[in-house]
Coordinates of C-alpha atoms in Angstrom, one line a residue:
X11 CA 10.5 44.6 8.1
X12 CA 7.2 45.1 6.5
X13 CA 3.8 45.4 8.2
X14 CA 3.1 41.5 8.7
X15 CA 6.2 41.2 10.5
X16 CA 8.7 39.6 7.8
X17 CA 11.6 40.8 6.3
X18 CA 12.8 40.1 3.0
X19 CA 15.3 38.0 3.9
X20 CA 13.2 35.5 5.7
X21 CA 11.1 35.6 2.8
X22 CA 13.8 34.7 0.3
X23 CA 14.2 31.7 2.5
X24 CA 10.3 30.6 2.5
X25 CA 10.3 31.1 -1.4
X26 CA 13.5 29.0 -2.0
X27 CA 12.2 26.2 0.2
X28 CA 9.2 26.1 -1.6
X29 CA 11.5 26.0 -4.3
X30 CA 13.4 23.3 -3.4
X31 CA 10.4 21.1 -2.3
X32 CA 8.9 21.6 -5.6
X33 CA 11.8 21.2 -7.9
X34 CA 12.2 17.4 -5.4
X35 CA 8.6 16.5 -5.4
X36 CA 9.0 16.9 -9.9
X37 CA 12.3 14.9 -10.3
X38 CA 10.2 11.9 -7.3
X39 CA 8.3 10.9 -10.4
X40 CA 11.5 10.3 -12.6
X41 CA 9.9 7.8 -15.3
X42 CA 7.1 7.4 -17.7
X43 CA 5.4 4.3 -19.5
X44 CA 3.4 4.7 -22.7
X45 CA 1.1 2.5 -24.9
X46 CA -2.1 1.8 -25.4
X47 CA -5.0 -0.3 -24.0
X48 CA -7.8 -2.3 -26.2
X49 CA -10.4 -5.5 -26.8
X50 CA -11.4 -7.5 -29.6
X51 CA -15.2 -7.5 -29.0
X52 CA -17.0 -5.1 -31.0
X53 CA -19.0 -3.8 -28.3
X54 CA -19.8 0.2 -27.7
X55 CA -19.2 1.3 -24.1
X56 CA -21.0 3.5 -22.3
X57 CA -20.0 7.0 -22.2
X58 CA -19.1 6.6 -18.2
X59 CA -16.7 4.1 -19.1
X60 CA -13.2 4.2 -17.0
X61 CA -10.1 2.7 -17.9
X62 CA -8.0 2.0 -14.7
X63 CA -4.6 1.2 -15.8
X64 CA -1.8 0.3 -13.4
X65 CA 1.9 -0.6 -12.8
X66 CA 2.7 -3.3 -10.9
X67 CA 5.4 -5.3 -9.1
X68 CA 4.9 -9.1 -10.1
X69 CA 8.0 -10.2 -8.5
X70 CA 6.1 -12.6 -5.8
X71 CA 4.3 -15.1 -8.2
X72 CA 2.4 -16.5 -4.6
X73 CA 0.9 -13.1 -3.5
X74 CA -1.3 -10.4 -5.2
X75 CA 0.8 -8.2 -7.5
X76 CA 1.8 -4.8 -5.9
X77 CA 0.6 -1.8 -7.1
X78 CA 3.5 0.9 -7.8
X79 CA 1.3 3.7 -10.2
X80 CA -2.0 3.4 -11.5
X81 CA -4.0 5.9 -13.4
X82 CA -7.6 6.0 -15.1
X83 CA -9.1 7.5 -18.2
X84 CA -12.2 8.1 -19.8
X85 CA -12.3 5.6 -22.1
X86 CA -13.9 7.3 -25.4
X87 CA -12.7 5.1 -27.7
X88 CA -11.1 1.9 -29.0
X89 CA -7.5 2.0 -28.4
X90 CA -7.3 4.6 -25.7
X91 CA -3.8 5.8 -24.9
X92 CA -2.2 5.9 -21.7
X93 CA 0.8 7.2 -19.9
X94 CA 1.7 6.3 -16.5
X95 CA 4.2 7.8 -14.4
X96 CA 6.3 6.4 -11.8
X97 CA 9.0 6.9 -9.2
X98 CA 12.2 5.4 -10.6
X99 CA 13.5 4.7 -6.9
X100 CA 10.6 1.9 -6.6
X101 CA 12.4 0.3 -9.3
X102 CA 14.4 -3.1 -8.7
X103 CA 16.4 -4.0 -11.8
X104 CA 16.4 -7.4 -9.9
X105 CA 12.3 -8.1 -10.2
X106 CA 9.8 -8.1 -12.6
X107 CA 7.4 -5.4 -13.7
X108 CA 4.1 -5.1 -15.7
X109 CA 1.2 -3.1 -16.8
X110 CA -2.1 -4.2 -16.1
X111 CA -5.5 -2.6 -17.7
X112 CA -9.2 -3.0 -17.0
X113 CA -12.4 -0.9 -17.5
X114 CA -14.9 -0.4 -15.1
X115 CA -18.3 1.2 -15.3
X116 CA -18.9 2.5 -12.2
X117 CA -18.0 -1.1 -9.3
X118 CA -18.5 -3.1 -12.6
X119 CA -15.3 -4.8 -14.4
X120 CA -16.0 -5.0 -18.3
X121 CA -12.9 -5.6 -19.5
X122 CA -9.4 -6.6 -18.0
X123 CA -6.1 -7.8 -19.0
X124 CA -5.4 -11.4 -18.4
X125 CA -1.7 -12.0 -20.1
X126 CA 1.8 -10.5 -18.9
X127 CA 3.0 -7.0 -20.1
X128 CA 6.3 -7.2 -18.6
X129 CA 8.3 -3.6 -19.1
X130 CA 11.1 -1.6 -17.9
X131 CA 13.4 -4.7 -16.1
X132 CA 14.9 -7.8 -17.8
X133 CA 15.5 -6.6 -21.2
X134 CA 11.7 -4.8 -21.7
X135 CA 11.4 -1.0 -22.8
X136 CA 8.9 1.5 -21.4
X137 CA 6.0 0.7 -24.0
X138 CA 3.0 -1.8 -23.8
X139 CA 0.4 -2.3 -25.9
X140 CA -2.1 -4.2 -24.0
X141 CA -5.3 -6.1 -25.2
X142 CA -8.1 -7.1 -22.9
X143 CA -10.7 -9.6 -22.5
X144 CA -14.5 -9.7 -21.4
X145 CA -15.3 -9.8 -17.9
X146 CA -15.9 -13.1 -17.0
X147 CA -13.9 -15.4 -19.2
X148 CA -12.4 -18.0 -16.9
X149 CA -8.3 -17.8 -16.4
X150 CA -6.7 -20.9 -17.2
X151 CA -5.5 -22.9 -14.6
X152 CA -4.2 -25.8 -16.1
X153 CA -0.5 -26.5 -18.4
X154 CA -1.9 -27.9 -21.9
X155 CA -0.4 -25.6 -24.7
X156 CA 0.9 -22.9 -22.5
X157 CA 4.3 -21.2 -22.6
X158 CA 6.4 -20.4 -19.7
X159 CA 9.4 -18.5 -18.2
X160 CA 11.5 -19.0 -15.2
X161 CA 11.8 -15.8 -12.5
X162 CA 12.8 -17.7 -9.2
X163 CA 14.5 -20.5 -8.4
X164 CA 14.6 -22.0 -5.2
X165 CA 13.4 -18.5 -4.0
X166 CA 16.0 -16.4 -5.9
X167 CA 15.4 -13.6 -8.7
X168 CA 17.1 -15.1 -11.5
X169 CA 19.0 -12.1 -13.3
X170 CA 20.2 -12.9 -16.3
X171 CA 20.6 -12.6 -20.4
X172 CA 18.5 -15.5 -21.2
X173 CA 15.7 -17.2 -18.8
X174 CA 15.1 -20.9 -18.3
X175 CA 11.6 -21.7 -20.5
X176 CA 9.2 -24.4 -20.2
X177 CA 6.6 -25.0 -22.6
X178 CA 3.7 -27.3 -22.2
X179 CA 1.8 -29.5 -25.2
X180 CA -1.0 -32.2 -24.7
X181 CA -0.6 -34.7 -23.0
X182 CA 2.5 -33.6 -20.5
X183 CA 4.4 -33.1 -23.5
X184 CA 7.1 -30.3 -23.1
X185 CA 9.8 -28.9 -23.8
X186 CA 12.5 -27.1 -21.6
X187 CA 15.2 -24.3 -22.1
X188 CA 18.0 -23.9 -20.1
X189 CA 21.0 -21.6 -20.0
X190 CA 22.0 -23.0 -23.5
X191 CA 20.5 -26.6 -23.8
X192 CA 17.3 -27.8 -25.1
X193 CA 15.4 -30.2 -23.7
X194 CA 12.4 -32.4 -24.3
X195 CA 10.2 -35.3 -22.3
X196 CA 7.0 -36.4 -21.4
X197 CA 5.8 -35.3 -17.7
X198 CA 2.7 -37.2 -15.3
X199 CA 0.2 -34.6 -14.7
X200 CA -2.8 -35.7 -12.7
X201 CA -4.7 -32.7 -11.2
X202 CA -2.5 -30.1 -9.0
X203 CA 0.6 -33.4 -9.4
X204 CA 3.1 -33.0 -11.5
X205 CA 6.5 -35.1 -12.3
X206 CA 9.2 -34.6 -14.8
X207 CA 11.2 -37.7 -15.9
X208 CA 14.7 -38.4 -15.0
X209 CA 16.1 -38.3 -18.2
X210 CA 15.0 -36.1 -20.7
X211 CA 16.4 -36.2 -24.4
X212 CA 18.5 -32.8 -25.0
X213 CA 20.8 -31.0 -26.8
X214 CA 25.1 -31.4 -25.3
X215 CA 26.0 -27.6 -25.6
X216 CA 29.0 -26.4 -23.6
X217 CA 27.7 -23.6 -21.4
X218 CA 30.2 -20.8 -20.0
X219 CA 29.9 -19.4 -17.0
X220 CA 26.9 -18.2 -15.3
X221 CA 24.9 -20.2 -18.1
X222 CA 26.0 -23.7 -17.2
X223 CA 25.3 -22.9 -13.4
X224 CA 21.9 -21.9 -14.4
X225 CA 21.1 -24.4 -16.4
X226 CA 22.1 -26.9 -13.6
X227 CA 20.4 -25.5 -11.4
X228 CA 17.1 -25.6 -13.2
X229 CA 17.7 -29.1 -14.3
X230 CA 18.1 -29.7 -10.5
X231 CA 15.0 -28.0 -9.4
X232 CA 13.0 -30.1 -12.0
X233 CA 13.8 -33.1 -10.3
X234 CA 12.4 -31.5 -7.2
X235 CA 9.0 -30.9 -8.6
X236 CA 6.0 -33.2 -7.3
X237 CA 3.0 -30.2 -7.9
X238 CA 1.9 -26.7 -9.3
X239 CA 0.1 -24.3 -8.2
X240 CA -1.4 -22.2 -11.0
X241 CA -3.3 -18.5 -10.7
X242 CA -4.0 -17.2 -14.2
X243 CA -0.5 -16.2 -15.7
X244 CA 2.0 -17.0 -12.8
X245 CA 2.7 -20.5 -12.1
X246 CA 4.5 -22.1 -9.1
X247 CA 6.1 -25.7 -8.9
X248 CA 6.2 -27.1 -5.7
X249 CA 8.2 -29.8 -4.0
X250 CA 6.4 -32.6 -1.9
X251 CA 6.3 -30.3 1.3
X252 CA 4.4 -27.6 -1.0
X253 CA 7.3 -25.5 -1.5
X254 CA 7.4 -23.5 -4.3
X255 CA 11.3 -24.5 -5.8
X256 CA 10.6 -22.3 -9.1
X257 CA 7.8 -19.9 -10.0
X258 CA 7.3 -19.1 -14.0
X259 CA 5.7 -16.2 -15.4
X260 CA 3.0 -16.8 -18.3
X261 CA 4.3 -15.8 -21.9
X262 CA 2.4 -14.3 -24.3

């Protein structure tokens, strides 16, 4: 027992707890994604320029995307490398994940990504090399030559090898992926309306199991569709109570 009353037994205990806690608070913050962030414009920024980039959980296509990690930089230059940590237990190998990027002088946005950097679930790595845009520029909000995939339908997470794609021409042109099957029609689109034709031309592709289950059920939820509901790079088709029967994530 030394003068302040401990022994060195109960000090061995404090240390090793401390131990403990700190060895458990290092491994929390299991995972790591690199890359880099970047814009076209040639324009120099001032030297209090912050880049504020961020992980998030873009799972729910009708709600703002959750924020899991973020981090900022000074940004000195043009790319400015990043690396973001996060704690693999938020981690659902069931949703969708991406890295967002903007810069900020001071409470004012300059710069921001406005495309999908999916990583880590559904076949993406731990990398992203993301290029933003000018403050300002208006998100698009309609379907003319855009390029879609499927994450939900009828509310479910679809996990699987290859993703149900739609892609949009002029006109309400477009063509569909299924599980295996290719398909092409012409759909009404008046406004937030939207209506894909009964019959659609396609490929006849045996699909084994889950693919042909998918596929039918994709086909099915087309038929369903009556509206969208578009907010920059997530898109929602709706049924005619306003249900959202499959949400699609923007490709780049």
């Amino acid at each position: 027992m030394n003068e302040f009353g401990w022994n060195v037994m109960t000090l061995g205990k404090i240390f090793a707890s401390a131990a403990l806690s700190v060895a458990m608070g290092t491994t929390a913050m299991a995972g790591t994604i690199t890359g880099s962030a970047s814009y076209r414009e040639r324009i120099a920024l001032p030297p209090e320029a912050v880049l504020d980039v961020r992980l998030v959980d873009i799972s729910r296509q009708d709600v703002a995307a959750t924020v899991l990690s973020s981090k900022r930089y000074a940004m000195t230059g043009v790319p400015t490398e990043f690396s973001l940590e996060y704690d693999d237990a938020l981690i659902d190998e069931r949703f969708s994940y991406a890295v967002q990027a903007s810069v900020y002088v001071g409470d004012r946005l300059l710069f921001t990504s406005d495309t999908v950097h999916p990583v880590l679930t559904r076949g993406q790595g731990d990398t992203a090399e993301v290029v933003m845009v000018k403050a300002g520029r208006e998100m698009g909000t309609g379907l003319e030559n855009t390029h879609w995939k499927v994450t939900q339908l009828s509310g479910k997470a679809i996990i699987s090898e290859r993703v149900p794609e739609i892609q949009f021409a002029e006109g309400g042109a477009f063509g569909a992926k299924g599980g295996c099957n290719s398909f092409r029609g012409e759909a009404r689109v008046t406004n937030s309306k939207i209506a894909f034709p009964d019959n659609m031309a396609g490929t006849l592709m045996a699909c084994p199991p889950p693919l042909d289950k998918l596929e039918k059920d994709f086909l099915t939820a087309l038929t369903q569709v009556s509206g969208y509901v578009r907010n920059g790079e997530v898109l929602a088709l709706t049924n005619d109570a306003g249900v959202a029967v499959m949400r699609l994530m923007l490709m780049p």
